[in-house]
Short mmCIF file of C-alpha atoms and ligand atoms in Angstrom, two decimals:
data_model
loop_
_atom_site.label_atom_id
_atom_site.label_comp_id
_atom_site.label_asym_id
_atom_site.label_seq_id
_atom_site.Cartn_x
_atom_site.Cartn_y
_atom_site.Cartn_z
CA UNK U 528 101.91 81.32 74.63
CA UNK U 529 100.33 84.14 76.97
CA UNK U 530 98.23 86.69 75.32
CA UNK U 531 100.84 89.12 76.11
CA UNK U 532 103.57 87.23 74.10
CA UNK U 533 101.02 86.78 71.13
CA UNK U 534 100.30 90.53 70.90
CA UNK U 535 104.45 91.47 71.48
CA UNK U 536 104.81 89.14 68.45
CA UNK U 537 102.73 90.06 66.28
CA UNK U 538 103.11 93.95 66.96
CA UNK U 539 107.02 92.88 66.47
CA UNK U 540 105.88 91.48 62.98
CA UNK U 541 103.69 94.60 62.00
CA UNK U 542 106.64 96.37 62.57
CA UNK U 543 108.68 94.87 60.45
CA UNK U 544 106.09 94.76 57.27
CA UNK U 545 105.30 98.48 58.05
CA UNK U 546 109.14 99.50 57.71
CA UNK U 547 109.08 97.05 54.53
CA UNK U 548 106.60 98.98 52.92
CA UNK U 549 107.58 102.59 53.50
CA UNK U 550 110.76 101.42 51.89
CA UNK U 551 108.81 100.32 49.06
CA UNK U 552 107.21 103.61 49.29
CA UNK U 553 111.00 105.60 49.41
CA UNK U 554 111.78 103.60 46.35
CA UNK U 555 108.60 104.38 44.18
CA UNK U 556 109.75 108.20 45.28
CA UNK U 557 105.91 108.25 46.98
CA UNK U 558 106.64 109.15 50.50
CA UNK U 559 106.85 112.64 51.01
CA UNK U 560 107.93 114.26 54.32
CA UNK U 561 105.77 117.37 55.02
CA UNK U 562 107.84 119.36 57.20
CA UNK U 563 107.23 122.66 58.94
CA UNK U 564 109.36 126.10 58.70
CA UNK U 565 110.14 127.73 61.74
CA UNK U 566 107.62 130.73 60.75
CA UNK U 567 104.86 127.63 60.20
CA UNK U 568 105.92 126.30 63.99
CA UNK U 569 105.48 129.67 65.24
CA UNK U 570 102.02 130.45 63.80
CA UNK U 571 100.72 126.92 64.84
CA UNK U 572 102.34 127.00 68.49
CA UNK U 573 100.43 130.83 68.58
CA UNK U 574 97.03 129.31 68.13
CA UNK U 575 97.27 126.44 70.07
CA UNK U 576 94.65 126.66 72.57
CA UNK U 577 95.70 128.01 75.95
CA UNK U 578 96.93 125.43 78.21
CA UNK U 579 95.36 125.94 81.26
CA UNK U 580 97.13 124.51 84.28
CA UNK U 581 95.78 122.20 87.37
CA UNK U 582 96.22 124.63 90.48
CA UNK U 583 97.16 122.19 93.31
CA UNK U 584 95.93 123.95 96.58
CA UNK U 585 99.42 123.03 98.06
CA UNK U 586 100.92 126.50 98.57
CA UNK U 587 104.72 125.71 97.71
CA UNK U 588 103.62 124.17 94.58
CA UNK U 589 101.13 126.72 93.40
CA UNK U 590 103.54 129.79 94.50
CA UNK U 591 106.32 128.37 93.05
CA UNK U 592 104.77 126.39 90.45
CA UNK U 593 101.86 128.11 89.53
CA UNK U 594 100.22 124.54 89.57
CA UNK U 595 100.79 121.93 87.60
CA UNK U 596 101.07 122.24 83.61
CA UNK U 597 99.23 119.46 81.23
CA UNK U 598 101.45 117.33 79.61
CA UNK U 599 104.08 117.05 82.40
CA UNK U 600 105.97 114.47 83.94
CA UNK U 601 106.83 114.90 87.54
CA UNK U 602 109.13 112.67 89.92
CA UNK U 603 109.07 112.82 93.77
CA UNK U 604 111.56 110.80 95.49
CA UNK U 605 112.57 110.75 99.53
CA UNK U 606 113.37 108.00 102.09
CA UNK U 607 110.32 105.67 103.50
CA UNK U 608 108.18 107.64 105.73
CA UNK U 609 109.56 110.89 104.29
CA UNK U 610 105.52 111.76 103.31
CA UNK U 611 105.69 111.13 99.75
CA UNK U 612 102.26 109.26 99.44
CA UNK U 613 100.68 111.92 102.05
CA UNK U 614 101.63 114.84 100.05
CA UNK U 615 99.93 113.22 96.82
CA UNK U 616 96.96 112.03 98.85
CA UNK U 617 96.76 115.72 99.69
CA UNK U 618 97.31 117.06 96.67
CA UNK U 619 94.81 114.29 94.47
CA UNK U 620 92.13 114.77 97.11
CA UNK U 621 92.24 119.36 96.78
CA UNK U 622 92.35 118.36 92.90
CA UNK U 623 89.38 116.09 93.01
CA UNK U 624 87.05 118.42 94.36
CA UNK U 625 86.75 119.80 90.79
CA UNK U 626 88.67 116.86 88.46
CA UNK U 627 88.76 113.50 87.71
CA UNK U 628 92.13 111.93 88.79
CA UNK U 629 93.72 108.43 89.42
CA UNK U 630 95.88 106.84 92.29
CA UNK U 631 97.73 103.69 91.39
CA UNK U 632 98.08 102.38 94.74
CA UNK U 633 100.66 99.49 95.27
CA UNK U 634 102.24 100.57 98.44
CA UNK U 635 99.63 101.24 101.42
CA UNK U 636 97.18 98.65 102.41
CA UNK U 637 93.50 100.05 101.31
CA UNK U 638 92.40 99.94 105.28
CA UNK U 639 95.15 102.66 105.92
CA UNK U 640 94.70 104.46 102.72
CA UNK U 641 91.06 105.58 103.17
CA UNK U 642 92.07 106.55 106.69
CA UNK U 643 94.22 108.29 105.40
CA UNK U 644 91.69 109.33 102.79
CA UNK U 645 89.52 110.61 105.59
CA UNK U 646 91.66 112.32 107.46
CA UNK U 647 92.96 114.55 104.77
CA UNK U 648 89.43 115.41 103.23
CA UNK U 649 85.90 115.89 103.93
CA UNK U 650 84.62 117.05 100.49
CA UNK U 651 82.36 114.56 99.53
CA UNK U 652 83.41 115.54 95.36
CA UNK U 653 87.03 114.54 96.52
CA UNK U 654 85.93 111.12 97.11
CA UNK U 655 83.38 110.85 94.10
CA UNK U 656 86.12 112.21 91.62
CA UNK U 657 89.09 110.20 93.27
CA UNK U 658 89.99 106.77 91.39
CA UNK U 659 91.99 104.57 93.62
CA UNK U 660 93.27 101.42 90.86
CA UNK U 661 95.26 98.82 92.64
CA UNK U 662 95.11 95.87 90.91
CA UNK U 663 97.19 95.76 87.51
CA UNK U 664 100.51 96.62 88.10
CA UNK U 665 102.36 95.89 84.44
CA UNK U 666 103.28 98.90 82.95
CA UNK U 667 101.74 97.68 79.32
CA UNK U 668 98.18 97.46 81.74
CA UNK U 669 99.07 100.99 83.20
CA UNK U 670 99.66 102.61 79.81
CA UNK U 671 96.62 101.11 78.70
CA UNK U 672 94.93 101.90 81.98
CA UNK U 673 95.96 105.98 81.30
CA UNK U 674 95.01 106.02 77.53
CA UNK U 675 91.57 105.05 78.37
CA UNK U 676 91.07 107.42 81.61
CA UNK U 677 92.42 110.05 79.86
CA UNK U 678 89.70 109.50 76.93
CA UNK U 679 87.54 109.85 79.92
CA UNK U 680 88.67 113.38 80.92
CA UNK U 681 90.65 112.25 83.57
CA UNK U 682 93.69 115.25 83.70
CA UNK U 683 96.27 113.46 86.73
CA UNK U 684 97.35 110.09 87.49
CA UNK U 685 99.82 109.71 90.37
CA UNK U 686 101.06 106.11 90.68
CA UNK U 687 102.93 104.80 94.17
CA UNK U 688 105.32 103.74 93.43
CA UNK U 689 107.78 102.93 90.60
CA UNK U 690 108.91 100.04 93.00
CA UNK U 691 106.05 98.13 92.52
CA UNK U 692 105.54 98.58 88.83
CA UNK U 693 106.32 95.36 86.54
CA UNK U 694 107.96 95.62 83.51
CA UNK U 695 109.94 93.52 81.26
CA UNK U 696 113.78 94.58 81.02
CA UNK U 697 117.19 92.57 82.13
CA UNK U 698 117.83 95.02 85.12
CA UNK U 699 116.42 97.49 87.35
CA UNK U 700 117.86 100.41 85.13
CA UNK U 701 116.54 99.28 82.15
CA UNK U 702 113.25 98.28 83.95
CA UNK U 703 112.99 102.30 85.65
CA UNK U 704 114.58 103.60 81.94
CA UNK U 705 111.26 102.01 80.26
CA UNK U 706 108.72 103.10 83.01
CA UNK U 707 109.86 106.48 82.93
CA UNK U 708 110.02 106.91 79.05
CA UNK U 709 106.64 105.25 78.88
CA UNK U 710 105.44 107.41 81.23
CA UNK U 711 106.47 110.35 79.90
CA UNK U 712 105.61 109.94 76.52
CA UNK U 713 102.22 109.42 77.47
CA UNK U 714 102.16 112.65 79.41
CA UNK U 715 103.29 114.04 76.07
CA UNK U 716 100.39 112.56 73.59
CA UNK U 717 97.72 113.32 76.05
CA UNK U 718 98.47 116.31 77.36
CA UNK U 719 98.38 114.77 81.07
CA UNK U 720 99.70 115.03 84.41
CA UNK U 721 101.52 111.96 85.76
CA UNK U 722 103.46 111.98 88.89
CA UNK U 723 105.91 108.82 89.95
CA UNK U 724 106.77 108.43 93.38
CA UNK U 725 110.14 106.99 93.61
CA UNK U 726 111.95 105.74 96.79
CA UNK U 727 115.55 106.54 97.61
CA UNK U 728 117.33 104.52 100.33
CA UNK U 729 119.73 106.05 102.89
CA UNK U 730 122.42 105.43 101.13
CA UNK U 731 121.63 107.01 98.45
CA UNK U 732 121.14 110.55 100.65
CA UNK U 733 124.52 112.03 99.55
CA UNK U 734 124.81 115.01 102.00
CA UNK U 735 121.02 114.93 102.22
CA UNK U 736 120.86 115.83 98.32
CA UNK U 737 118.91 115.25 95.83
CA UNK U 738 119.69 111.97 94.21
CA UNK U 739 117.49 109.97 91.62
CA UNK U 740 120.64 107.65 91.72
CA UNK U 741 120.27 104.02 90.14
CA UNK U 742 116.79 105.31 88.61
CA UNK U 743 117.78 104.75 85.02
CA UNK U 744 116.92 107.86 82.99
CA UNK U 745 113.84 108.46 85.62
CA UNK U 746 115.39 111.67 86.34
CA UNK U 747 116.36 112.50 82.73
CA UNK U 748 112.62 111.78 81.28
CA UNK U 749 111.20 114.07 84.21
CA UNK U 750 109.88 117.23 83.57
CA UNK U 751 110.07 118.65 87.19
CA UNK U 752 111.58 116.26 90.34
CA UNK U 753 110.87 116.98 93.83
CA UNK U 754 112.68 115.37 96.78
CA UNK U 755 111.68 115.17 100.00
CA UNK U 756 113.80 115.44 103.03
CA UNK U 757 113.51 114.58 106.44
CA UNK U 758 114.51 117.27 109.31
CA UNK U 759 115.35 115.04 112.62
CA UNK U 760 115.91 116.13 115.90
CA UNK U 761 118.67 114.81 118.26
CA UNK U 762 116.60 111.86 119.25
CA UNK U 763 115.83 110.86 115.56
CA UNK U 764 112.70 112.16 115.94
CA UNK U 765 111.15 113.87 112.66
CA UNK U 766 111.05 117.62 113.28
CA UNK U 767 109.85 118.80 109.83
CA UNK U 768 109.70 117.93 106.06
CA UNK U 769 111.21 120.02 103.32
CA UNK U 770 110.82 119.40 99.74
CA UNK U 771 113.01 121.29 96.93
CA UNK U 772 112.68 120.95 93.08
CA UNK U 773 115.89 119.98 91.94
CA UNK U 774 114.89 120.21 87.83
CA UNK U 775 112.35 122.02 86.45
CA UNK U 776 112.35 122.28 82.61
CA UNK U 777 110.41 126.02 82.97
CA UNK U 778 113.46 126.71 84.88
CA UNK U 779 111.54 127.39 88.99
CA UNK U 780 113.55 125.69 91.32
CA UNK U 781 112.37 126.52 94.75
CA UNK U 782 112.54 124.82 98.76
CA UNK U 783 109.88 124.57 100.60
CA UNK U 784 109.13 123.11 103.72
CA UNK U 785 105.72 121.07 103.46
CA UNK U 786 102.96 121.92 106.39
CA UNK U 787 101.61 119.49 108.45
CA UNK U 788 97.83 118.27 106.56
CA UNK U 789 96.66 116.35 109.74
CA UNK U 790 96.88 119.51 111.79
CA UNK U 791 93.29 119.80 110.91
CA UNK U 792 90.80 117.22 111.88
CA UNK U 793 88.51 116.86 109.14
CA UNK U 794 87.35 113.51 108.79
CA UNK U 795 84.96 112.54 106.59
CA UNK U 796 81.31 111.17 107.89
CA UNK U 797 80.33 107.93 105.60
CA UNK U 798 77.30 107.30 106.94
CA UNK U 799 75.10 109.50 105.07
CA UNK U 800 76.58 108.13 101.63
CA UNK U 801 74.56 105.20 100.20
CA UNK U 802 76.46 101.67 99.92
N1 ADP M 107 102.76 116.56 105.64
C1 ADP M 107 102.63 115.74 106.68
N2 ADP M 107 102.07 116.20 107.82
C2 ADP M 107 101.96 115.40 108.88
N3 ADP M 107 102.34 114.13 108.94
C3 ADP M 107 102.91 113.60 107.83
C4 ADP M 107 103.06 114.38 106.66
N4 ADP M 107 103.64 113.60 105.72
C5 ADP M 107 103.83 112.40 106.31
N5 ADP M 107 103.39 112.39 107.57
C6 ADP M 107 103.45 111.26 108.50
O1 ADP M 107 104.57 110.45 108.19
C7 ADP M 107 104.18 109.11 107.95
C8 ADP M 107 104.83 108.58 106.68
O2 ADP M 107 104.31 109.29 105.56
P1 ADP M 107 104.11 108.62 104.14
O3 ADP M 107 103.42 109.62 103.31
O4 ADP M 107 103.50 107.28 104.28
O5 ADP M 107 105.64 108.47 103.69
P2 ADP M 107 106.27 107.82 102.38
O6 ADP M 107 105.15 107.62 101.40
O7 ADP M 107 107.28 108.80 101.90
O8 ADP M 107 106.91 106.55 102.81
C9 ADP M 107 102.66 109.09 107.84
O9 ADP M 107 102.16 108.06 108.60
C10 ADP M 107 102.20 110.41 108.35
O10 ADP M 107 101.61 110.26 109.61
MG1 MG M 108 104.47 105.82 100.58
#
């Protein structure tokens, strides 16, 4: 028996004695359920500390967004190539120059990545505050992975992509359906960021909509999705990239159409940075 089957087992069997006692408890007539009036709610919710929310340095999604909120789950979906992983690159390395954040990176080999890397940033913060995790890829190990981080202080974790995430399930729905409740309840408990890049094929572009389609309840567990769509010329030749936010639960759907981050040459200089 694996380590992971022992621990499923016996966390099955804890289960079960833990319900077996409370309903001990609920016979005795000991457990009692403390719960809140609405006038209790609203006091507590009123002196909650402010949160404060990540500011992006993407324009579309700090206009529009005002930045990104603690405790939200976001979804980004688009065909291959449509610049999903370049727009979080961008937006992990702006956020880095001041936070801690995570990339789960399954989908780019690390030789292109730091290119990449280097040709989006120069800030040598970016790079010191920029995790880049790509060897666990079970979703028990990424949980696990985000619980500790965020103990850590780390505020975002984007993971690429949902494709390469393993879980247990019978089929891909119920596979995406765990991920993405996982995911978002942890976004809930500790009051992170995490953003799941999902890829849509061709034919799932309906009319060049939006269309989390055969994601399981991805797009229902989502606090905000974003989609990315390709503009082609007549030649096929990619002419520009628009995003639009097809669910926001703070109600700020907006289009955008994202700029072009190689436009400035910035690459960063290693050879000053000790090995
Ligand atoms: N905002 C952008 N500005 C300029 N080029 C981009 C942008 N986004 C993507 N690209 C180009 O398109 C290619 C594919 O982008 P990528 O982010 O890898 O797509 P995806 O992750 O959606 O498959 C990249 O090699 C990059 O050169
Ligand atoms: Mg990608």
């Amino acid at each position: 028996m694996s380590l992971e089957e022992l621990k499923y087992r016996l966390t099955k069997e804890k289960e079960e004695i833990e319900a077996q006692l409370k309903e001990i408890d609920e016979l005795r007539g000991e457990i009692k359920y403390e719960i809140e009036t609405a006038a209790q709610l609203g006091e507590r919710v009123k002196n909650k500390p402010h949160k404060p929310k990540i500011m992006t340095g993407v324009g579309f999604l700090d206009n529009n967004l005002g930045g990104f909120e603690f405790g939200t789950f976001i979804n980004i979906a688009g065909e291959a190539g449509a610049g999903k992983t370049t727009l979080l690159l961008k937006i992990l390395t702006n956020i880095s120059e001041g936070h801690k954040v995570l990339f789960f990176s399954y989908e780019m080999y690390e030789d292109r990545l730091i290119r990449f890397i280097r040709k989006l940033t120069s800030n040598y913060l970016s790079y010191q505050n920029l995790y880049v995790e790509q060897e666990h890829r079970n979703i028990n190990d990424i949980e696990n992975i985000i619980k500790a981080k965020a103990k850590e202080g780390i505020k975002l974790f984007v993971i690429d992509s949902i494709m390469k995430i393993e879980a247990k399930g019978d089929g891909v729905n119920e596979k995406r359906s765990y991920i993405s409740a996982t995911l978002a309840k942890l976004t809930q408990h500790l009051g992170v960021v995490i953003i799941l890049i999902n890829q849509v094929s061709k034919g799932d572009l309906k009319d060049g909509r939006v269309d989390f389609k055969g994601s399981g309840d991805v797009a229902y567990d989502s606090d905000i999705n974003l989609f990315i769509n390709l503009k082609r010329g007549k030649s096929g030749a990619v002419e520009g990239r628009r995003i639009s936010c097809s669910k926001n639960r703070d109600g700020n759907f907006f289009e955008a159409m994202i700029p072009d981050f190689f436009a400035i040459q910035n690459e960063y200089d290693f050879s000053g940075v000790p090995r």
